[in-house]
Amino acid sequence: MKKIFLLLAFFVTSYEWSAAQTFSASEIKKNVDLLASDTFEGRGTATLGEIKAANYLADIFKSAGLKAAGTNGSYFQPFQVTIGIDGFPHQMTARNVIGFLDNGAEKTIVVGGHYDHLGKGYQSGSLSPDSKNLIHNGADDNASGTTGVIELAKYFAGNSVKEKHNFLFIGFSGEELGLLGSKYYTESPTIPLKSISAMINMDMIGRYNADKGLIISGWGTSSAWGKIIPDLAKKQHMKYTIDSSGVGASDHTSFYLKDIPVLQFFTGTHSDYHKISDDSDKINAEGEASILKLIAGVLEKLDNEKDDPGFLTAGNPHAGATTSNFKVTLGVMPDYSFSGKGLKIDAVSKARPAEIAGIQAGDVITKLAGKTINTIYDYMDVLGEHEKGQQVEAEFLRGTERKVVKVTF
């Protein structure tokens, strides 16, 4: 235990920085290496590993000069979660970590990312077989996004510029269990929600591939994004794919549902998603540095706009649905970069309804419970209409072959 605290003290001390105008790949690697090390035991929600990670993040916020913006004058916002472990519910305490860059402004921009992951495999979500008591380090998901929050906090706190907006930096917990931390924050905000101009979310930004580009979600939640982002991306020669919706499987959703413009930055799914193999040696630190440069540019341009971004519903009539409200699930990870019709499956959880029915990664679900599935929102609608134990028919494509199976929720 003494070695752990000495290690943490070394890394926190190393964050006594001077104002930096660029993002350092070596600093990014240092953060991801530590957050995704066995020291933090996979950062499972409400575990000792989460507490260690929360303390580390809070110490960095303090060193950067951010004000504590949690509850009771601390950097922490604790909330209660019920976690099923081996089929038994346990009431536990998780915590968001919140730092405030106070520029004396009326409006604030939120910059966030979840820092929790799957711990030692006892909480749901692992896609590794027989993974209990094995550490899921979650380097890309989401030590990479947490590092993004850290580096942007350093950048704006140390740039000797007093922006027109305040900045609220948040590390969310409970995301892997259904966006619990961000949902709790938007229900119990530490600053008025009406003062928030926009929310920027980073979830899995550590595997950037220049040929595939970046995936930017929330494009349709404000007309400002289409004016701000293209020129910045062009200057960096950065390819990107857009998703107009503000609803997705990450924490920006909670803010979108409160009528706040959002953006999420994401480098795509991969074969290590939710597996014990999501380790820091696979992180592209140079690529993440370029993404953070783009995000910093977006934030600076947004700060200099004459008017705040106006909120749009993104043409999504299903904004009231969140993953935490569903009573059933297939146990699949959608491929969010898929632009065709249907729900393409990127990964399938062991012993969950989809795997039991024979659905595999790479399959594209085109019909579920008699309803045509064109987008993820059609899929979400079907989930919201069913109860556990109900059986439905799923139609999907495996390559060019059309298959039909029975699925029991």
Short mmCIF file of C-alpha atoms in Angstrom, two decimals:
data_model
loop_
_atom_site.label_atom_id
_atom_site.label_comp_id
_atom_site.label_asym_id
_atom_site.label_seq_id
_atom_site.Cartn_x
_atom_site.Cartn_y
_atom_site.Cartn_z
CA MET A 1 0.00 0.00 0.00
CA LYS A 2 2.89 2.37 0.80
CA LYS A 3 4.30 1.79 -2.70
CA ILE A 4 0.93 2.69 -4.23
CA PHE A 5 0.74 6.01 -2.41
CA LEU A 6 4.36 6.82 -3.31
CA LEU A 7 3.53 6.09 -6.96
CA LEU A 8 0.49 8.34 -6.86
CA ALA A 9 2.46 11.09 -5.13
CA PHE A 10 5.13 10.93 -7.87
CA PHE A 11 2.61 11.28 -10.68
CA VAL A 12 0.67 14.09 -9.02
CA THR A 13 3.88 15.99 -8.23
CA SER A 14 4.85 15.69 -11.89
CA TYR A 15 1.85 17.83 -12.78
CA GLU A 16 3.40 21.05 -11.54
CA TRP A 17 3.43 22.53 -15.04
CA SER A 18 3.96 25.80 -16.78
CA ALA A 19 1.40 27.09 -19.24
CA ALA A 20 1.42 24.73 -22.21
CA GLN A 21 0.05 25.46 -25.65
CA THR A 22 0.42 21.99 -27.13
CA PHE A 23 -0.63 18.52 -26.05
CA SER A 24 2.18 16.16 -25.20
CA ALA A 25 2.00 12.54 -26.31
CA SER A 26 4.37 11.61 -23.47
CA GLU A 27 2.06 13.20 -20.87
CA ILE A 28 -0.92 11.44 -22.43
CA LYS A 29 0.91 8.12 -22.30
CA LYS A 30 1.93 8.73 -18.68
CA ASN A 31 -1.68 9.27 -17.62
CA VAL A 32 -3.12 6.36 -19.57
CA ASP A 33 -0.36 4.04 -18.36
CA LEU A 34 -1.16 4.87 -14.75
CA LEU A 35 -4.96 4.90 -14.96
CA ALA A 36 -4.90 1.62 -16.88
CA SER A 37 -2.38 -0.02 -14.57
CA ASP A 38 -3.19 -2.80 -12.13
CA THR A 39 -2.78 -0.22 -9.34
CA PHE A 40 -6.32 1.00 -10.11
CA GLU A 41 -7.76 -2.53 -10.41
CA GLY A 42 -9.89 -1.70 -13.44
CA ARG A 43 -11.64 1.29 -11.81
CA GLY A 44 -14.87 -0.62 -11.17
CA THR A 45 -17.74 1.58 -10.01
CA ALA A 46 -17.73 2.06 -6.22
CA THR A 47 -14.64 -0.14 -5.74
CA LEU A 48 -11.31 0.65 -4.10
CA GLY A 49 -9.85 1.08 -7.57
CA GLU A 50 -12.42 3.75 -8.36
CA ILE A 51 -11.59 5.56 -5.11
CA LYS A 52 -7.88 5.58 -6.00
CA ALA A 53 -8.64 6.91 -9.50
CA ALA A 54 -11.03 9.55 -8.12
CA ASN A 55 -8.40 10.76 -5.64
CA TYR A 56 -5.81 10.93 -8.41
CA LEU A 57 -8.11 12.97 -10.65
CA ALA A 58 -9.06 15.30 -7.78
CA ASP A 59 -5.39 15.89 -6.92
CA ILE A 60 -4.67 16.86 -10.52
CA PHE A 61 -7.64 19.25 -10.60
CA LYS A 62 -6.35 20.84 -7.39
CA SER A 63 -2.79 21.12 -8.74
CA ALA A 64 -4.17 22.77 -11.89
CA GLY A 65 -5.86 25.42 -9.78
CA LEU A 66 -9.43 24.31 -10.42
CA LYS A 67 -11.96 25.03 -7.69
CA ALA A 68 -13.63 22.10 -5.96
CA ALA A 69 -17.12 21.85 -7.46
CA GLY A 70 -18.49 18.70 -5.91
CA THR A 71 -20.54 18.56 -2.72
CA ASN A 72 -19.60 19.95 0.70
CA GLY A 73 -16.70 21.94 -0.70
CA SER A 74 -14.94 18.87 -2.11
CA TYR A 75 -14.04 17.69 -5.60
CA PHE A 76 -16.34 14.69 -5.16
CA GLN A 77 -20.04 14.22 -5.83
CA PRO A 78 -20.99 10.90 -4.21
CA PHE A 79 -24.08 8.99 -5.29
CA GLN A 80 -25.61 5.65 -4.42
CA VAL A 81 -25.63 2.73 -6.83
CA THR A 82 -27.05 -0.77 -6.61
CA ILE A 83 -24.61 -3.24 -8.11
CA GLY A 84 -25.41 -6.85 -8.80
CA ILE A 85 -22.51 -9.12 -7.90
CA ASP A 86 -23.03 -12.82 -8.54
CA GLY A 87 -26.76 -12.21 -8.67
CA PHE A 88 -26.98 -10.36 -5.35
CA PRO A 89 -27.68 -6.60 -5.15
CA HIS A 90 -25.22 -4.45 -3.20
CA GLN A 91 -25.83 -0.81 -2.24
CA MET A 92 -22.59 1.10 -2.72
CA THR A 93 -21.25 4.63 -3.09
CA ALA A 94 -19.73 5.90 -6.33
CA ARG A 95 -18.44 9.41 -6.99
CA ASN A 96 -18.14 11.93 -9.78
CA VAL A 97 -15.03 14.15 -9.66
CA ILE A 98 -15.61 17.82 -10.49
CA GLY A 99 -13.27 20.79 -10.92
CA PHE A 100 -14.31 24.32 -11.90
CA LEU A 101 -12.28 26.87 -13.85
CA ASP A 102 -13.95 30.08 -12.69
CA ASN A 103 -13.59 32.92 -15.18
CA GLY A 104 -16.35 34.94 -13.55
CA ALA A 105 -18.62 34.30 -16.53
CA GLU A 106 -22.37 33.80 -16.67
CA LYS A 107 -22.13 30.68 -18.82
CA THR A 108 -20.12 27.46 -18.45
CA ILE A 109 -18.93 24.76 -20.84
CA VAL A 110 -18.77 21.22 -19.44
CA VAL A 111 -15.87 18.97 -20.48
CA GLY A 112 -16.25 15.40 -19.33
CA GLY A 113 -15.53 11.71 -19.68
CA HIS A 114 -16.16 8.64 -17.57
CA TYR A 115 -13.26 7.25 -15.57
CA ASP A 116 -14.93 4.04 -14.36
CA HIS A 117 -14.52 0.69 -16.08
CA LEU A 118 -15.29 -2.97 -15.33
CA GLY A 119 -13.00 -3.59 -12.37
CA LYS A 120 -12.20 -7.26 -11.86
CA GLY A 121 -15.05 -8.57 -13.96
CA TYR A 122 -17.64 -9.01 -11.22
CA GLN A 123 -19.76 -6.14 -12.53
CA SER A 124 -21.61 -6.70 -15.78
CA GLY A 125 -20.22 -6.00 -19.23
CA SER A 126 -17.12 -8.12 -19.69
CA LEU A 127 -16.69 -9.72 -23.11
CA SER A 128 -13.73 -11.84 -22.01
CA PRO A 129 -14.56 -15.47 -21.22
CA ASP A 130 -14.20 -16.59 -17.60
CA SER A 131 -13.11 -13.09 -16.62
CA LYS A 132 -14.05 -12.92 -12.95
CA ASN A 133 -11.18 -11.76 -10.73
CA LEU A 134 -9.25 -10.62 -13.81
CA ILE A 135 -8.45 -6.90 -14.03
CA HIS A 136 -10.07 -5.05 -16.92
CA ASN A 137 -7.71 -2.10 -17.24
CA GLY A 138 -9.82 -0.17 -19.75
CA ALA A 139 -7.01 1.81 -21.37
CA ASP A 140 -9.11 3.03 -24.28
CA ASP A 141 -12.38 2.72 -22.34
CA ASN A 142 -11.94 5.13 -20.77
CA ALA A 143 -8.51 5.97 -19.39
CA SER A 144 -8.05 7.70 -22.76
CA GLY A 145 -11.07 9.98 -22.26
CA THR A 146 -10.16 10.65 -18.63
CA THR A 147 -6.72 11.67 -19.81
CA GLY A 148 -8.42 14.00 -22.28
CA VAL A 149 -10.27 15.68 -19.41
CA ILE A 150 -6.99 16.02 -17.49
CA GLU A 151 -5.05 17.48 -20.42
CA LEU A 152 -7.78 19.96 -21.38
CA ALA A 153 -8.05 21.05 -17.74
CA LYS A 154 -4.28 21.67 -17.73
CA TYR A 155 -4.48 23.53 -21.03
CA PHE A 156 -7.24 25.96 -20.11
CA ALA A 157 -6.10 26.45 -16.51
CA GLY A 158 -2.56 27.19 -17.65
CA ASN A 159 -2.99 29.23 -20.83
CA SER A 160 -2.98 32.68 -19.14
CA VAL A 161 -6.23 33.54 -20.93
CA LYS A 162 -9.45 34.52 -19.24
CA GLU A 163 -12.10 33.01 -21.47
CA LYS A 164 -15.64 34.31 -21.84
CA HIS A 165 -16.95 31.07 -20.37
CA ASN A 166 -16.20 29.13 -17.24
CA PHE A 167 -15.19 25.48 -17.67
CA LEU A 168 -16.48 22.59 -15.58
CA PHE A 169 -14.34 19.47 -15.84
CA ILE A 170 -16.04 16.23 -14.76
CA GLY A 171 -14.87 12.65 -14.42
CA PHE A 172 -18.05 10.54 -14.30
CA SER A 173 -18.40 7.21 -12.55
CA GLY A 174 -21.07 4.59 -13.18
CA GLU A 175 -21.10 5.05 -16.96
CA GLU A 176 -20.56 1.36 -17.59
CA LEU A 177 -23.62 0.57 -15.48
CA GLY A 178 -25.93 2.83 -17.51
CA LEU A 179 -24.68 6.45 -17.48
CA LEU A 180 -25.41 6.60 -13.75
CA GLY A 181 -22.91 9.33 -12.82
CA SER A 182 -23.87 11.77 -15.57
CA LYS A 183 -27.55 11.09 -15.01
CA TYR A 184 -27.08 11.83 -11.31
CA TYR A 185 -25.18 15.02 -12.09
CA THR A 186 -27.89 16.38 -14.40
CA GLU A 187 -30.52 15.58 -11.76
CA SER A 188 -28.40 17.10 -8.95
CA PRO A 189 -26.18 19.68 -10.67
CA THR A 190 -23.58 21.63 -8.72
CA ILE A 191 -24.10 24.64 -11.01
CA PRO A 192 -27.43 25.63 -12.59
CA LEU A 193 -28.12 23.62 -15.74
CA LYS A 194 -29.46 26.75 -17.43
CA SER A 195 -25.95 28.24 -17.18
CA ILE A 196 -24.41 25.40 -19.21
CA SER A 197 -23.79 26.37 -22.85
CA ALA A 198 -22.62 22.99 -24.10
CA MET A 199 -21.20 19.65 -23.00
CA ILE A 200 -18.16 18.01 -24.63
CA ASN A 201 -17.69 14.29 -23.97
CA MET A 202 -14.69 12.05 -24.65
CA ASP A 203 -15.21 8.30 -24.61
CA MET A 204 -12.61 5.99 -26.16
CA ILE A 205 -10.32 8.44 -27.96
CA GLY A 206 -7.16 6.34 -27.68
CA ARG A 207 -7.19 4.27 -30.88
CA TYR A 208 -7.09 6.98 -33.56
CA ASN A 209 -6.47 5.69 -37.07
CA ALA A 210 -5.92 8.47 -39.61
CA ASP A 211 -7.36 6.36 -42.42
CA LYS A 212 -10.61 5.65 -40.58
CA GLY A 213 -10.81 9.07 -38.93
CA LEU A 214 -12.71 10.30 -35.90
CA ILE A 215 -16.38 9.76 -35.05
CA ILE A 216 -18.15 12.91 -33.81
CA SER A 217 -21.62 12.50 -32.33
CA GLY A 218 -24.11 15.20 -31.40
CA TRP A 219 -23.58 17.11 -34.66
CA GLY A 220 -27.28 17.82 -34.98
CA THR A 221 -27.73 19.15 -31.43
CA SER A 222 -26.61 22.63 -32.48
CA SER A 223 -26.07 24.42 -35.78
CA ALA A 224 -22.82 25.76 -34.30
CA TRP A 225 -20.96 22.47 -34.75
CA GLY A 226 -21.22 22.51 -38.52
CA LYS A 227 -19.79 26.03 -38.56
CA ILE A 228 -16.95 25.43 -36.12
CA ILE A 229 -15.58 21.94 -36.71
CA PRO A 230 -14.98 21.49 -40.49
CA ASP A 231 -12.32 24.20 -40.84
CA LEU A 232 -10.49 23.05 -37.71
CA ALA A 233 -10.46 19.43 -38.87
CA LYS A 234 -9.32 20.47 -42.35
CA LYS A 235 -6.36 22.37 -40.91
CA GLN A 236 -5.29 19.21 -39.08
CA HIS A 237 -5.98 16.99 -42.11
CA MET A 238 -8.28 14.98 -39.87
CA LYS A 239 -10.99 12.82 -41.38
CA TYR A 240 -14.21 12.41 -39.43
CA THR A 241 -17.64 10.79 -39.57
CA ILE A 242 -20.63 12.52 -38.02
CA ASP A 243 -23.61 11.20 -36.07
CA SER A 244 -26.32 13.82 -35.77
CA SER A 245 -27.99 12.41 -32.68
CA GLY A 246 -27.40 13.54 -29.13
CA VAL A 247 -28.42 10.12 -27.78
CA GLY A 248 -25.84 7.38 -27.51
CA ALA A 249 -24.19 4.97 -25.12
CA SER A 250 -22.18 7.57 -23.24
CA ASP A 251 -22.49 10.48 -20.83
CA HIS A 252 -23.31 13.26 -23.31
CA THR A 253 -26.78 11.66 -23.54
CA SER A 254 -27.66 12.78 -20.00
CA PHE A 255 -26.97 16.42 -20.91
CA TYR A 256 -28.74 16.21 -24.27
CA LEU A 257 -31.86 15.00 -22.46
CA LYS A 258 -31.73 18.27 -20.50
CA ASP A 259 -31.77 20.30 -23.76
CA ILE A 260 -28.04 21.07 -23.71
CA PRO A 261 -26.03 20.96 -26.97
CA VAL A 262 -23.49 18.14 -26.91
CA LEU A 263 -20.56 16.66 -28.78
CA GLN A 264 -18.92 13.29 -28.29
CA PHE A 265 -15.51 12.36 -29.65
CA PHE A 266 -14.81 8.67 -30.29
CA THR A 267 -12.20 6.72 -32.27
CA GLY A 268 -14.33 3.61 -32.78
CA THR A 269 -14.83 0.16 -31.38
CA HIS A 270 -12.26 -2.65 -31.59
CA SER A 271 -11.72 -6.27 -30.69
CA ASP A 272 -10.41 -5.39 -27.20
CA TYR A 273 -13.61 -3.58 -26.19
CA HIS A 274 -14.67 -4.65 -22.67
CA LYS A 275 -11.97 -7.30 -22.59
CA ILE A 276 -8.97 -7.78 -20.35
CA SER A 277 -6.81 -7.03 -23.40
CA ASP A 278 -7.73 -3.30 -23.50
CA ASP A 279 -4.27 -2.29 -22.29
CA SER A 280 -2.22 0.88 -22.55
CA ASP A 281 0.37 -0.49 -24.97
CA LYS A 282 -2.29 -0.27 -27.70
CA ILE A 283 -2.99 3.44 -27.20
CA ASN A 284 -2.00 5.88 -29.95
CA ALA A 285 -0.81 8.77 -27.79
CA GLU A 286 0.19 10.92 -30.77
CA GLY A 287 -3.25 10.40 -32.25
CA GLU A 288 -4.94 11.38 -29.00
CA ALA A 289 -2.79 14.52 -28.86
CA SER A 290 -4.11 15.54 -32.27
CA ILE A 291 -7.71 14.91 -31.14
CA LEU A 292 -7.20 17.06 -28.05
CA LYS A 293 -5.78 19.82 -30.24
CA LEU A 294 -8.98 19.67 -32.30
CA ILE A 295 -11.22 19.71 -29.19
CA ALA A 296 -9.29 22.63 -27.69
CA GLY A 297 -9.81 24.48 -30.96
CA VAL A 298 -13.54 23.74 -30.85
CA LEU A 299 -13.74 25.04 -27.28
CA GLU A 300 -11.79 28.20 -28.12
CA LYS A 301 -13.95 28.95 -31.15
CA LEU A 302 -17.09 28.23 -29.16
CA ASP A 303 -15.87 30.57 -26.43
CA ASN A 304 -15.32 33.35 -28.96
CA GLU A 305 -18.70 33.02 -30.67
CA LYS A 306 -20.95 36.04 -30.24
CA ASP A 307 -23.88 33.85 -29.21
CA ASP A 308 -24.07 30.57 -27.35
CA PRO A 309 -24.90 27.50 -29.45
CA GLY A 310 -28.63 27.04 -29.82
CA PHE A 311 -30.05 23.68 -28.84
CA LEU A 312 -31.63 21.49 -31.50
CA THR A 313 -33.41 18.18 -31.02
CA ALA A 314 -31.28 16.64 -33.77
CA GLY A 315 -34.37 15.31 -35.49
CA ASN A 316 -34.52 12.51 -32.95
CA PRO A 317 -38.02 11.80 -31.62
CA HIS A 318 -36.71 9.19 -29.21
CA ALA A 319 -34.69 11.50 -26.98
CA GLY A 320 -36.56 10.36 -23.88
CA ALA A 321 -34.98 6.90 -23.98
CA THR A 322 -31.83 6.10 -22.04
CA THR A 323 -30.01 2.83 -21.59
CA SER A 324 -30.66 2.85 -17.86
CA ASN A 325 -34.44 2.81 -18.42
CA PHE A 326 -34.51 -0.44 -20.42
CA LYS A 327 -35.78 -3.55 -18.67
CA VAL A 328 -34.25 -5.82 -21.32
CA THR A 329 -31.13 -6.01 -23.44
CA LEU A 330 -29.71 -8.22 -26.17
CA GLY A 331 -26.24 -8.03 -24.66
CA VAL A 332 -24.58 -6.53 -27.71
CA MET A 333 -22.27 -3.60 -28.46
CA PRO A 334 -23.45 -1.72 -31.57
CA ASP A 335 -20.93 -0.58 -34.15
CA TYR A 336 -21.45 3.19 -33.89
CA SER A 337 -19.35 3.83 -36.98
CA PHE A 338 -21.70 1.77 -39.19
CA SER A 339 -23.50 4.05 -41.64
CA GLY A 340 -25.75 1.51 -43.38
CA LYS A 341 -29.29 0.50 -42.50
CA GLY A 342 -29.71 -1.83 -39.58
CA LEU A 343 -27.89 -2.37 -36.28
CA LYS A 344 -24.42 -3.77 -36.91
CA ILE A 345 -23.07 -5.76 -33.98
CA ASP A 346 -19.51 -5.06 -32.92
CA ALA A 347 -19.37 -7.40 -29.90
CA VAL A 348 -21.62 -9.90 -28.12
CA SER A 349 -21.67 -10.53 -24.37
CA LYS A 350 -21.22 -14.10 -23.19
CA ALA A 351 -24.39 -15.97 -22.13
CA ARG A 352 -26.68 -13.04 -22.94
CA PRO A 353 -29.80 -13.23 -25.18
CA ALA A 354 -28.00 -12.44 -28.44
CA GLU A 355 -25.27 -15.05 -27.97
CA ILE A 356 -27.76 -17.67 -26.81
CA ALA A 357 -29.80 -17.04 -29.97
CA GLY A 358 -26.70 -17.39 -32.16
CA ILE A 359 -26.15 -13.73 -33.10
CA GLN A 360 -22.48 -12.91 -33.68
CA ALA A 361 -20.20 -9.90 -34.03
CA GLY A 362 -20.45 -8.56 -37.58
CA ASP A 363 -24.13 -9.46 -37.98
CA VAL A 364 -26.49 -6.67 -39.00
CA ILE A 365 -29.93 -6.83 -37.35
CA THR A 366 -32.57 -5.64 -39.82
CA LYS A 367 -35.76 -6.59 -37.98
CA LEU A 368 -36.57 -7.20 -34.32
CA ALA A 369 -39.96 -8.13 -32.81
CA GLY A 370 -41.59 -7.51 -36.18
CA LYS A 371 -40.21 -3.97 -36.49
CA THR A 372 -37.75 -2.86 -39.15
CA ILE A 373 -34.45 -1.73 -37.62
CA ASN A 374 -32.90 1.07 -39.67
CA THR A 375 -31.03 2.85 -36.86
CA ILE A 376 -30.03 2.35 -33.25
CA TYR A 377 -33.11 4.33 -32.22
CA ASP A 378 -35.42 1.76 -33.79
CA TYR A 379 -33.57 -0.84 -31.73
CA MET A 380 -33.95 1.27 -28.57
CA ASP A 381 -37.69 1.57 -29.22
CA VAL A 382 -38.05 -2.21 -29.33
CA LEU A 383 -36.10 -2.64 -26.08
CA GLY A 384 -38.31 -0.09 -24.37
CA GLU A 385 -41.45 -2.02 -25.30
CA HIS A 386 -40.49 -5.41 -23.88
CA GLU A 387 -40.13 -7.20 -20.56
CA LYS A 388 -37.77 -9.90 -19.36
CA GLY A 389 -38.85 -13.38 -20.42
CA GLN A 390 -40.58 -12.28 -23.61
CA GLN A 391 -39.52 -14.00 -26.81
CA VAL A 392 -39.24 -12.16 -30.12
CA GLU A 393 -37.99 -12.90 -33.61
CA ALA A 394 -34.76 -11.32 -34.85
CA GLU A 395 -33.87 -11.10 -38.53
CA PHE A 396 -30.29 -10.28 -39.48
CA LEU A 397 -27.71 -10.40 -42.23
CA ARG A 398 -24.52 -12.41 -41.88
CA GLY A 399 -22.62 -11.29 -44.94
CA THR A 400 -25.17 -11.73 -47.71
CA GLU A 401 -27.04 -14.53 -45.93
CA ARG A 402 -30.33 -13.62 -44.24
CA LYS A 403 -31.05 -15.45 -40.96
CA VAL A 404 -33.98 -15.53 -38.55
CA VAL A 405 -33.72 -16.61 -34.90
CA LYS A 406 -35.82 -16.55 -31.74
CA VAL A 407 -34.49 -14.30 -28.95
CA THR A 408 -35.63 -14.52 -25.34
CA PHE A 409 -35.05 -11.34 -23.34
#
